[in-house]
Amino acid sequence: MLSLTRLNRVRSMDAVNDTMIVEAGDTLLQAREQARAEGRVFPLQIGSQGSCQIGGNPSTNAGGTTVVRYGNMRDLVLGVEVVLPDGDVWDGLRALRKDNTGYDLKHLFIGGEGTLGIVTAAVLKLFPKPRSVTTAFLGFRSPDSALAFFTLLRQRVGQDVAAFELISSTALDLVLAHLATARSPLSLRAPWYVLVELASSRTPEDLENDFHEVMQEGLEDGSILDAAVAAAEAHAMAFWRIREEISDAQTRAGGSVRCDISVPLSKIPAFIEEACASVLKIAPDSRMVIYGHVGDGNVHFNPLRPVFESAADYLQRTSTAITTSVDAIAMAMNGSISAEHGVGVAKRDELLHVKSRVELEMAWRLKQAFDPKNLMNPGKFLPRLECVEALKS
Amino acid sequence: MLSLTRLNRVRSMDAVNDTMIVEAGDTLLQAREQARAEGRVFPLQIGSQGSCQIGGNPSTNAGGTTVVRYGNMRDLVLGVEVVLPDGDVWDGLRALRKDNTGYDLKHLFIGGEGTLGIVTAAVLKLFPKPRSVTTAFLGFRSPDSALAFFTLLRQRVGQDVAAFELISSTALDLVLAHLATARSPLSLRAPWYVLVELASSRTPEDLENDFHEVMQEGLEDGSILDAAVAAAEAHAMAFWRIREEISDAQTRAGGSVRCDISVPLSKIPAFIEEACASVLKIAPDSRMVIYGHVGDGNVHFNPLRPVFESAADYLQRTSTAITTSVDAIAMAMNGSISAEHGVGVAKRDELLHVKSRVELEMAWRLKQAFDPKNLMNPGKFLPRLECVEALKS
């Protein structure tokens, strides 16, 4: 274990270049607040922002709820400083939008889970604060109609779509059962909900008018079943609270199989349909807690134990079968078995089934080139070399 | 030399996922038209679009005039297919926005100038067509006031800024002299011009109102000297023609030292000032042809021979001194000596002076891991290994 908590300075801030250089031990929340103090936004938003750190965010290529607009952490970092396995320090802290003078080495360490070196500081991209924000909670008949609405919305308001979070009715029910203060934002029940946020440099009136127009079309053609638009910030925060509490509510309920998959956007409805059918065949009374960043093609697909079965029994009985089946469905759609949660130990060996020999060999070539003694996060992220070599036969 | 011209199919198009898979031999222009036929935009825009190809665009990490809004080619590619030096084919054609299951290997080949493998196909990101576009030609007193206007504009219209191209008066004069049909868009002369384009999903009226408001502020506080807003598409195209003809006009004039530098945005005015002073010390009658993508911190800084001196004499007398001096000024500002044009042979050895030993060794570790026999584009892109090793002492 390595703690960089005391390496937590903001080394520099350049509001004209819209960048700041932050050390690895600063928490994401602190970095966001330091940006806000300069009238800027650092947009990465994940549940753990109070404890996760600016070194870990690139190392794990963090995602979260703002990827649809701003991209993953990979897209939010212009440069990194890294301690390499041989003790050399690579100063890659360039704050440039364009630089074609060699391999873009920072991408080795972003999403590398610490296996090639340790990120000690990063150049973060900042953005202007949006002038207006509109937040709404919508009810849909199906993932298909939610996706159609996303496509329409992107056509009409483009990059102003700042979040588009799908929530299954089971996920909402779970939050309502666990959080005494939470209330459903809609009076009608729907099988699926979407928390949508638009953020824009236009005037609030203009943004709301455009959103209401698109929403009206959805209500009239029946694709949207019910809708609530936040009238005040407290209202919007209550919508977000529901979304953010799903994961905790699930932990407290106990007995969830958690799959963090992504597929091309167009495949989202088919994925959910096939994966649900498969899970209900394996464990018929599972509660289908499904939510996630549908605007990025990323679904947290987390079947939960039936009310009458213990967590331990359910997991023992179903966990492997569900994971295997759901991952296979995602892979058949050219998807990923870990959209944002990474590999670590838990998914390491599964890579042997979902990656080609060529790709795993390329990964090992990198590892051996940079860390021949296997000092950095050994045993994680990469399936064992012998197992990769065995794929040849 | 390797031609992939016959490998030119669009393998698939997914309008909902906003992606298409295109083979390496398709020209950029063809790919843009194929996207347009589906009502989508592939935004990369460079002068050579009629001849450059979709394989070369990632290999060179192409830039161009739309980077300020859409990023470099690196940001526009979700996946690649690559033939590796050992003959293996890596199928990395994933069309996913999120995938944290290993090192992001595509970034080895993007901007790698073919030294690690040959890109044979790519997954391109598509975007909705903007609803409205506003194009204007503005006159400024100095790069400083142009940059201040850029900052203001970004605050006010955010990601709607689709291009922000600085043009020195010398560059405009050169185009007017060489292109009989070209006319200056402004009645007043200014030392600096900017071609700005906004593209948005708002209504045209709304976008224009917002732009006029910001422009009016600039005219009133004296930072903008004169302005012309395109009233029709033909008008906008005439503005763009001027920008696009600069490079050709320079080639025909003969005797330009071409520097493609980038610095953090905040350093642009200081860079131009220092670099001009330095060049005029080396070669007092040089004509300062300066233009580029200021919104990305990228300036094409291309001093041109005095009218009374031959191209050959001027280049022989000044080329090395000017390049060395201009690059040193950029590097002192934490910039890059090749923002978008790459390394090739021309800049290979200069990397020994502007990169750290650690960084050059990292590059060689990659090269040796993937291409131990040095088969791919040998002798280019990387300074010779002996020279890198000599940096140790």
Coordinates of N, CA and C in Angstrom, one line a residue, chain A residues 82-243:
Chain A
V82 N 5.3 11.1 -13.3 CA 5.3 9.7 -12.9 C 6.6 9.2 -12.3
V83 N 6.6 8.5 -11.2 CA 7.8 7.8 -10.7 C 7.8 6.4 -11.4
L84 N 8.8 6.1 -12.1 CA 8.9 4.9 -12.9 C 9.5 3.8 -12.0
P85 N 9.3 2.5 -12.4 CA 9.8 1.4 -11.6 C 11.3 1.5 -11.3
D86 N 12.1 2.1 -12.2 CA 13.5 2.1 -11.9 C 13.9 3.3 -11.1
G87 N 13.0 4.1 -10.6 CA 13.3 5.2 -9.8 C 13.4 6.5 -10.5
D88 N 13.5 6.5 -11.9 CA 13.5 7.7 -12.6 C 12.1 8.4 -12.4
V89 N 12.2 9.8 -12.5 CA 10.9 10.5 -12.5 C 10.7 11.1 -13.9
W90 N 9.5 10.8 -14.5 CA 9.2 11.4 -15.8 C 8.4 12.6 -15.6
D91 N 8.9 13.7 -16.0 CA 8.2 15.0 -15.9 C 7.4 15.2 -17.2
G92 N 6.2 14.7 -17.2 CA 5.3 14.8 -18.4 C 4.2 15.8 -18.1
L93 N 4.5 16.9 -17.3 CA 3.5 17.8 -16.9 C 3.3 18.9 -17.9
R94 N 3.0 18.6 -19.2 CA 2.8 19.6 -20.2 C 1.3 20.0 -20.2
A95 N 1.1 21.3 -20.3 CA -0.3 21.8 -20.3 C -0.7 22.2 -21.7
L96 N -0.4 21.4 -22.7 CA -0.6 21.7 -24.1 C -1.8 21.0 -24.7
R97 N -2.5 21.7 -25.6 CA -3.6 21.0 -26.3 C -3.1 20.3 -27.5
K98 N -2.0 20.6 -28.0 CA -1.4 19.9 -29.2 C 0.1 19.8 -29.0
D99 N 0.5 18.5 -29.2 CA 2.0 18.2 -29.1 C 2.2 16.9 -29.8
N100 N 2.8 17.0 -31.0 CA 3.1 15.8 -31.8 C 4.6 15.6 -31.9
T101 N 5.2 15.4 -30.7 CA 6.7 15.2 -30.7 C 7.0 13.9 -30.1
G102 N 6.3 12.8 -30.4 CA 6.6 11.5 -29.8 C 5.4 10.8 -29.4
Y103 N 5.6 9.5 -29.0 CA 4.5 8.7 -28.5 C 3.8 9.5 -27.3
D104 N 2.5 9.4 -27.2 CA 1.8 10.1 -26.1 C 1.8 9.2 -24.9
L105 N 2.9 9.3 -24.2 CA 3.3 8.4 -23.1 C 2.3 8.4 -21.9
K106 N 1.6 9.6 -21.7 CA 0.8 9.6 -20.6 C -0.3 8.5 -20.6
H107 N -0.7 8.1 -21.8 CA -1.8 7.1 -21.9 C -1.4 5.7 -21.4
L108 N -0.1 5.5 -21.2 CA 0.4 4.3 -20.6 C 0.0 4.2 -19.1
F109 N 0.0 5.3 -18.5 CA -0.2 5.4 -17.0 C -1.7 5.7 -16.7
I110 N -2.4 6.3 -17.6 CA -3.8 6.6 -17.4 C -4.6 5.2 -17.7
G111 N -5.2 4.7 -16.7 CA -5.9 3.5 -16.8 C -5.0 2.3 -16.6
G112 N -3.7 2.5 -16.3 CA -2.7 1.4 -16.1 C -2.7 0.8 -14.7
E113 N -3.6 1.3 -13.9 CA -3.8 0.8 -12.5 C -2.4 0.7 -11.8
G114 N -1.5 1.6 -12.0 CA -0.3 1.6 -11.2 C 0.7 0.5 -11.6
T115 N 0.5 -0.1 -12.7 CA 1.4 -1.3 -13.0 C 2.6 -0.9 -13.8
L116 N 2.7 0.4 -14.2 CA 3.9 0.8 -15.0 C 4.6 2.0 -14.3
G117 N 4.0 2.5 -13.3 CA 4.6 3.7 -12.6 C 3.5 4.3 -11.7
I118 N 4.0 5.3 -10.9 CA 3.1 5.9 -9.9 C 2.9 7.4 -10.3
V119 N 1.7 7.8 -10.5 CA 1.4 9.2 -10.9 C 1.5 10.0 -9.7
T120 N 2.4 11.0 -9.7 CA 2.5 11.9 -8.5 C 1.9 13.3 -8.7
A121 N 1.6 13.6 -10.0 CA 0.9 14.9 -10.2 C 0.3 14.9 -11.6
A122 N -0.7 15.7 -11.8 CA -1.4 15.7 -13.1 C -1.8 17.1 -13.5
V123 N -1.8 17.4 -14.9 CA -2.3 18.7 -15.4 C -3.8 18.4 -15.7
L124 N -4.7 19.1 -15.0 CA -6.1 18.9 -15.2 C -6.7 20.0 -16.2
K125 N -7.5 19.6 -17.1 CA -8.2 20.5 -17.9 C -9.4 21.1 -17.2
L126 N -9.6 22.4 -17.3 CA -10.7 23.1 -16.6 C -11.6 23.6 -17.7
F127 N -12.8 23.9 -17.3 CA -13.9 24.4 -18.2 C -14.6 25.6 -17.7
P128 N -15.2 26.4 -18.5 CA -16.0 27.5 -18.0 C -17.2 27.0 -17.3
K129 N -17.7 27.7 -16.3 CA -18.9 27.3 -15.5 C -20.1 27.5 -16.5
P130 N -21.0 26.5 -16.6 CA -22.1 26.7 -17.4 C -23.0 27.8 -16.9
R131 N -23.6 28.6 -17.8 CA -24.5 29.7 -17.4 C -25.8 29.2 -16.8
S132 N -26.3 28.1 -17.4 CA -27.6 27.6 -17.0 C -27.6 26.1 -17.0
V133 N -28.4 25.5 -16.0 CA -28.5 24.1 -15.9 C -30.0 23.7 -15.8
T134 N -30.4 22.7 -16.5 CA -31.8 22.2 -16.4 C -31.7 20.7 -16.0
T135 N -32.4 20.3 -15.0 CA -32.4 18.9 -14.5 C -33.8 18.4 -14.5
A136 N -34.0 17.2 -15.0 CA -35.4 16.6 -15.1 C -35.3 15.1 -14.8
F137 N -36.4 14.6 -14.3 CA -36.6 13.2 -14.0 C -37.7 12.7 -14.9
L138 N -37.5 11.7 -15.8 CA -38.5 11.3 -16.8 C -38.8 9.8 -16.6
G139 N -40.0 9.5 -16.9 CA -40.4 8.1 -16.9 C -40.5 7.5 -18.3
F140 N -40.0 6.3 -18.6 CA -40.1 5.7 -19.9 C -40.6 4.3 -19.8
R141 N -41.2 3.9 -21.0 CA -41.8 2.6 -21.1 C -40.6 1.5 -21.2
S142 N -39.5 1.9 -21.8 CA -38.5 0.9 -22.1 C -37.1 1.6 -22.3
P143 N -36.0 0.8 -22.2 CA -34.7 1.4 -22.5 C -34.7 1.9 -24.0
D144 N -35.4 1.2 -24.8 CA -35.5 1.6 -26.2 C -36.0 3.0 -26.4
S145 N -37.1 3.4 -25.7 CA -37.7 4.7 -25.8 C -36.8 5.7 -25.1
A146 N -36.1 5.3 -24.0 CA -35.2 6.2 -23.4 C -34.0 6.5 -24.3
L147 N -33.5 5.5 -25.0 CA -32.4 5.7 -26.0 C -32.8 6.6 -27.1
A148 N -34.0 6.4 -27.6 CA -34.5 7.2 -28.7 C -34.6 8.7 -28.3
F149 N -35.0 8.9 -27.0 CA -35.1 10.3 -26.5 C -33.7 10.9 -26.4
F150 N -32.7 10.1 -26.0 CA -31.3 10.6 -25.9 C -30.9 11.0 -27.3
T151 N -31.1 10.2 -28.3 CA -30.7 10.5 -29.6 C -31.3 11.8 -30.1
L152 N -32.6 11.9 -29.9 CA -33.3 13.2 -30.2 C -32.8 14.4 -29.5
L153 N -32.5 14.2 -28.2 CA -32.0 15.3 -27.4 C -30.6 15.8 -27.9
R154 N -29.8 14.8 -28.2 CA -28.4 15.1 -28.7 C -28.5 15.9 -30.0
Q155 N -29.5 15.5 -30.9 CA -29.6 16.2 -32.1 C -30.0 17.6 -31.9
R156 N -30.8 17.9 -30.9 CA -31.4 19.2 -30.7 C -30.6 20.1 -29.8
V157 N -30.0 19.5 -28.7 CA -29.2 20.4 -27.8 C -27.7 20.1 -27.8
G158 N -27.3 19.1 -28.6 CA -25.9 18.7 -28.8 C -25.2 18.5 -27.5
Q159 N -24.0 19.2 -27.4 CA -23.2 18.9 -26.2 C -23.7 19.5 -24.9
D160 N -24.9 20.1 -25.0 CA -25.5 20.6 -23.7 C -26.0 19.4 -22.9
V161 N -26.1 18.2 -23.4 CA -26.5 17.1 -22.6 C -25.3 16.7 -21.7
A162 N -25.5 17.0 -20.4 CA -24.4 16.9 -19.4 C -24.5 15.6 -18.6
A163 N -25.7 15.0 -18.6 CA -25.8 13.7 -17.9 C -27.1 13.0 -18.4
F164 N -27.1 11.7 -18.6 CA -28.3 11.0 -19.0 C -28.2 9.6 -18.3
E165 N -28.8 9.5 -17.2 CA -28.7 8.4 -16.3 C -30.0 7.5 -16.3
L166 N -29.9 6.3 -16.7 CA -31.0 5.4 -16.7 C -31.1 4.8 -15.3
I167 N -32.4 4.6 -14.9 CA -32.6 4.0 -13.6 C -33.8 3.1 -13.7
S168 N -33.6 1.8 -13.4 CA -34.8 0.9 -13.4 C -35.7 1.1 -12.3
S169 N -37.0 0.7 -12.4 CA -37.9 1.0 -11.3 C -37.5 0.3 -10.1
T170 N -36.9 -0.9 -10.2 CA -36.4 -1.7 -9.1 C -35.3 -0.9 -8.3
A171 N -34.5 -0.2 -9.1 CA -33.4 0.6 -8.4 C -34.0 1.8 -7.7
L172 N -35.1 2.4 -8.3 CA -35.7 3.5 -7.6 C -36.4 3.0 -6.3
D173 N -37.1 1.9 -6.4 CA -37.8 1.3 -5.2 C -36.8 1.1 -4.1
L174 N -35.7 0.6 -4.5 CA -34.7 0.2 -3.5 C -34.2 1.5 -2.7
V175 N -34.0 2.6 -3.4 CA -33.6 3.8 -2.7 C -34.8 4.3 -1.9
L176 N -36.0 4.3 -2.4 CA -37.1 4.7 -1.6 C -37.3 3.9 -0.3
A177 N -37.0 2.6 -0.4 CA -37.2 1.8 0.8 C -36.1 2.0 1.8
H178 N -34.9 2.4 1.4 CA -33.8 2.6 2.3 C -33.6 4.0 2.8
L179 N -34.1 4.9 2.1 CA -33.8 6.3 2.5 C -35.2 7.0 2.8
A180 N -35.3 7.2 4.1 CA -36.6 7.6 4.6 C -37.1 9.0 4.0
T181 N -36.1 9.8 3.7 CA -36.4 11.2 3.2 C -36.6 11.2 1.7
A182 N -36.4 10.1 1.0 CA -36.5 10.2 -0.5 C -38.0 9.9 -0.9
R183 N -38.4 10.7 -1.9 CA -39.7 10.5 -2.5 C -39.5 10.4 -4.0
S184 N -40.4 9.6 -4.6 CA -40.3 9.5 -6.1 C -40.6 10.9 -6.7
P185 N -39.8 11.3 -7.7 CA -40.1 12.6 -8.3 C -41.3 12.6 -9.1
L186 N -41.8 11.4 -9.5 CA -43.0 11.4 -10.4 C -44.2 10.8 -9.7
S187 N -45.4 11.3 -10.1 CA -46.6 10.7 -9.5 C -47.0 9.4 -10.2
L188 N -46.7 9.2 -11.5 CA -46.9 7.9 -12.1 C -45.7 7.0 -11.9
R189 N -46.0 5.7 -11.9 CA -44.9 4.8 -11.9 C -44.5 4.4 -13.3
A190 N -43.3 4.2 -13.6 CA -42.8 3.8 -14.9 C -41.9 2.7 -14.7
P191 N -41.7 1.8 -15.7 CA -40.7 0.7 -15.6 C -39.3 1.2 -15.6
W192 N -39.1 2.4 -16.3 CA -37.7 2.9 -16.4 C -37.8 4.4 -16.2
Y193 N -36.7 4.9 -15.6 CA -36.6 6.4 -15.4 C -35.3 6.9 -16.0
V194 N -35.2 8.2 -16.3 CA -34.0 8.8 -16.7 C -33.8 10.1 -15.9
L195 N -32.6 10.3 -15.3 CA -32.2 11.6 -14.8 C -31.4 12.3 -15.8
V196 N -31.9 13.4 -16.4 CA -31.2 14.1 -17.4 C -30.8 15.4 -16.9
E197 N -29.6 15.8 -17.3 CA -29.2 17.2 -16.9 C -28.6 17.9 -18.2
L198 N -29.1 19.1 -18.4 CA -28.5 19.9 -19.5 C -27.7 21.0 -18.9
A199 N -26.5 21.3 -19.4 CA -25.7 22.5 -18.9 C -25.3 23.2 -20.1
S200 N -25.4 24.6 -20.1 CA -25.2 25.3 -21.3 C -24.7 26.7 -21.0
S201 N -24.2 27.3 -22.1 CA -23.8 28.7 -22.0 C -24.9 29.6 -22.5
R202 N -26.0 29.1 -22.8 CA -27.1 29.9 -23.2 C -27.9 30.5 -22.0
T203 N -28.8 31.3 -22.2 CA -29.6 31.8 -21.0 C -30.5 30.7 -20.5
P204 N -30.8 30.7 -19.2 CA -31.7 29.7 -18.7 C -33.0 29.5 -19.4
E205 N -33.6 30.6 -19.8 CA -34.9 30.6 -20.5 C -34.8 29.8 -21.8
D206 N -33.7 30.2 -22.5 CA -33.5 29.6 -23.8 C -33.3 28.1 -23.7
L207 N -32.5 27.7 -22.7 CA -32.3 26.3 -22.6 C -33.5 25.5 -22.2
E208 N -34.3 26.1 -21.2 CA -35.5 25.5 -20.8 C -36.5 25.4 -21.9
N209 N -36.6 26.4 -22.7 CA -37.6 26.4 -23.8 C -37.3 25.2 -24.8
D210 N -36.0 25.1 -25.1 CA -35.6 24.1 -26.0 C -35.9 22.7 -25.4
F211 N -35.5 22.5 -24.1 CA -35.8 21.2 -23.5 C -37.3 20.9 -23.4
H212 N -38.1 21.9 -23.1 CA -39.5 21.7 -23.0 C -40.1 21.3 -24.3
E213 N -39.6 21.9 -25.3 CA -40.0 21.5 -26.7 C -39.8 20.1 -27.0
V214 N -38.5 19.6 -26.8 CA -38.2 18.2 -27.0 C -39.0 17.3 -26.1
M215 N -39.1 17.7 -24.9 CA -39.8 16.8 -23.9 C -41.3 16.7 -24.3
Q216 N -41.9 17.8 -24.8 CA -43.3 17.8 -25.2 C -43.5 16.8 -26.3
E217 N -42.6 16.8 -27.2 CA -42.6 15.8 -28.3 C -42.7 14.4 -27.8
G218 N -41.8 14.1 -26.8 CA -41.7 12.8 -26.2 C -43.0 12.5 -25.5
L219 N -43.6 13.5 -24.8 CA -44.9 13.2 -24.0 C -46.0 13.0 -25.0
E220 N -46.0 13.7 -26.1 CA -47.1 13.6 -27.1 C -47.1 12.3 -27.8
D221 N -45.8 11.9 -28.2 CA -45.8 10.6 -29.0 C -45.8 9.4 -28.0
G222 N -45.9 9.7 -26.7 CA -46.0 8.6 -25.8 C -44.8 7.9 -25.3
S223 N -43.6 8.3 -25.8 CA -42.4 7.7 -25.4 C -42.0 8.1 -24.0
I224 N -42.3 9.3 -23.6 CA -42.2 9.7 -22.2 C -43.5 9.5 -21.5
L225 N -43.5 8.8 -20.3 CA -44.8 8.5 -19.6 C -45.1 9.6 -18.6
D226 N -44.1 10.2 -18.1 CA -44.3 11.3 -17.1 C -43.0 12.0 -16.9
A227 N -43.1 13.3 -16.4 CA -41.9 14.1 -16.4 C -42.0 15.1 -15.2
A228 N -40.8 15.3 -14.6 CA -40.7 16.4 -13.6 C -39.4 17.2 -13.9
V229 N -39.6 18.5 -14.0 CA -38.4 19.3 -14.2 C -38.1 20.1 -12.9
A230 N -36.9 20.1 -12.5 CA -36.5 20.7 -11.2 C -36.8 22.2 -11.3
A231 N -37.5 22.7 -10.4 CA -37.8 24.2 -10.4 C -36.8 24.9 -9.6
A232 N -36.0 24.3 -8.8 CA -35.0 24.9 -8.0 C -33.9 24.0 -7.8
E233 N -32.7 24.5 -7.3 CA -31.6 23.7 -7.1 C -31.8 22.5 -6.1
A234 N -32.6 22.8 -5.1 CA -32.8 21.8 -4.1 C -33.6 20.6 -4.7
H235 N -34.4 21.0 -5.6 CA -35.2 20.0 -6.3 C -34.3 19.1 -7.2
A236 N -33.4 19.7 -7.9 CA -32.4 19.0 -8.7 C -31.5 18.1 -7.8
M237 N -31.1 18.6 -6.7 CA -30.3 17.9 -5.8 C -31.0 16.6 -5.3
A238 N -32.3 16.7 -5.1 CA -33.1 15.6 -4.6 C -33.1 14.5 -5.7
F239 N -33.2 14.9 -7.0 CA -33.1 14.0 -8.1 C -31.8 13.2 -8.1
W240 N -30.7 14.0 -7.9 CA -29.4 13.4 -7.9 C -29.2 12.5 -6.7
R241 N -29.7 12.9 -5.6 CA -29.6 12.1 -4.4 C -30.1 10.7 -4.7
I242 N -31.2 10.6 -5.4 CA -31.8 9.2 -5.7 C -30.8 8.4 -6.5
R243 N -30.2 9.1 -7.5 CA -29.3 8.4 -8.4 C -28.0 7.9 -7.6

